[in-house]
Short mmCIF file of C-alpha atoms in Angstrom, two decimals:
data_model
loop_
_atom_site.label_atom_id
_atom_site.label_comp_id
_atom_site.label_asym_id
_atom_site.label_seq_id
_atom_site.Cartn_x
_atom_site.Cartn_y
_atom_site.Cartn_z
CA ARG A 10 -1.13 -14.67 7.29
CA PRO A 11 -3.15 -14.55 3.72
CA THR A 12 -2.06 -11.03 2.46
CA ARG A 13 -4.00 -9.38 -0.67
CA PRO A 14 -3.34 -6.10 -2.90
CA LEU A 15 -4.19 -2.73 -1.02
CA SER A 16 -6.65 -2.01 -3.41
CA ASP A 17 -8.83 -5.08 -2.62
CA CYS A 18 -8.54 -4.32 1.36
CA PRO A 19 -11.68 -2.86 3.14
CA THR A 20 -10.81 -0.10 5.36
CA GLY A 21 -8.59 -0.72 8.31
CA GLU A 22 -5.27 -1.68 9.50
CA VAL A 23 -2.72 -3.34 7.64
CA THR A 24 0.94 -4.40 7.21
CA VAL A 25 2.90 -3.76 4.10
CA VAL A 26 4.45 -7.86 3.57
CA ARG A 27 5.71 -7.65 -0.05
CA ILE A 28 6.64 -4.82 -2.84
CA SER A 29 5.86 -6.54 -6.68
CA GLU A 30 8.42 -6.65 -9.18
CA LYS A 31 6.90 -4.63 -11.17
CA LEU A 32 6.63 -1.72 -8.78
CA GLU A 33 10.27 -1.98 -7.94
CA LEU A 34 10.52 -0.70 -11.79
CA SER A 35 8.44 2.18 -11.31
CA ASP A 36 10.42 5.28 -10.17
CA ASP A 37 7.44 7.61 -9.47
CA GLY A 38 5.53 4.13 -7.46
CA LEU A 39 9.01 3.53 -5.36
CA ALA A 40 8.54 7.59 -4.62
CA LEU A 41 5.31 6.89 -2.93
CA VAL A 42 5.69 4.09 -0.88
CA ALA A 43 9.04 5.37 0.52
CA ARG A 44 7.15 9.25 1.55
CA ALA A 45 4.13 6.41 2.85
CA ARG A 46 6.22 4.22 4.28
CA LEU A 47 4.24 1.85 3.15
CA MET A 48 7.26 -0.52 2.80
CA PRO A 49 6.89 -4.21 3.80
CA GLY A 50 6.56 -4.53 7.89
CA CYS A 51 5.02 -0.72 7.96
CA ARG A 52 1.51 -0.61 9.44
CA GLY A 53 -0.88 1.87 7.81
CA THR A 54 -4.61 2.12 7.77
CA VAL A 55 -7.38 1.80 4.85
CA THR A 56 -8.83 4.77 5.67
CA GLY A 57 -11.35 5.04 2.69
CA LYS A 58 -11.65 4.35 -1.61
CA ALA A 59 -13.21 6.23 -4.17
CA PRO A 60 -12.44 5.54 -8.14
CA GLY A 61 -8.75 5.68 -8.48
CA LYS A 62 -7.18 5.94 -5.46
CA VAL A 63 -6.79 3.88 -2.02
CA SER A 64 -6.90 6.37 0.77
CA VAL A 65 -5.00 4.98 3.44
CA SER A 66 -2.58 6.71 6.37
CA THR A 67 0.71 6.04 7.69
CA SER A 68 2.91 7.50 10.59
CA THR A 69 4.22 9.98 8.03
CA GLY A 70 0.36 10.90 7.00
CA ALA A 71 -2.65 10.79 4.87
CA PHE A 72 -1.34 9.66 1.18
CA ASP A 73 -3.78 8.75 -2.13
CA VAL A 74 -2.29 5.69 -2.98
CA PRO A 75 -2.93 5.15 -7.00
CA PRO A 76 -4.05 1.72 -7.99
CA GLU A 77 -1.08 1.02 -10.03
CA VAL A 78 1.00 1.47 -7.06
CA ALA A 79 -2.34 -0.10 -4.51
CA ASP A 80 -2.21 -3.23 -6.74
CA HIS A 81 1.45 -4.35 -6.64
CA LEU A 82 1.07 -3.96 -2.34
CA SER A 83 0.68 -7.35 -1.06
CA VAL A 84 -0.82 -6.45 2.47
CA SER A 85 -2.28 -7.87 5.97
CA ALA A 86 -4.84 -7.15 8.03
CA ALA A 87 -2.44 -6.07 11.48
CA ASP A 88 -2.50 -7.46 14.44
#
């Protein structure tokens, strides 16, 4: 199944496939990933995009994901 960065996704459901090593070095980035449940295998819905953020809804709420995080989350379209 093809993957792409969260920052490049259109609106719709996605499944997180991978977190890049660069993001793993960011405490703030990992904290957001944990709060938003954007870990590999977890699902979410891209609800919108605006300059400087990707809006995502997950089982834990709605989150604005900045590019420095969204660029390093590989996702695929959810089934």
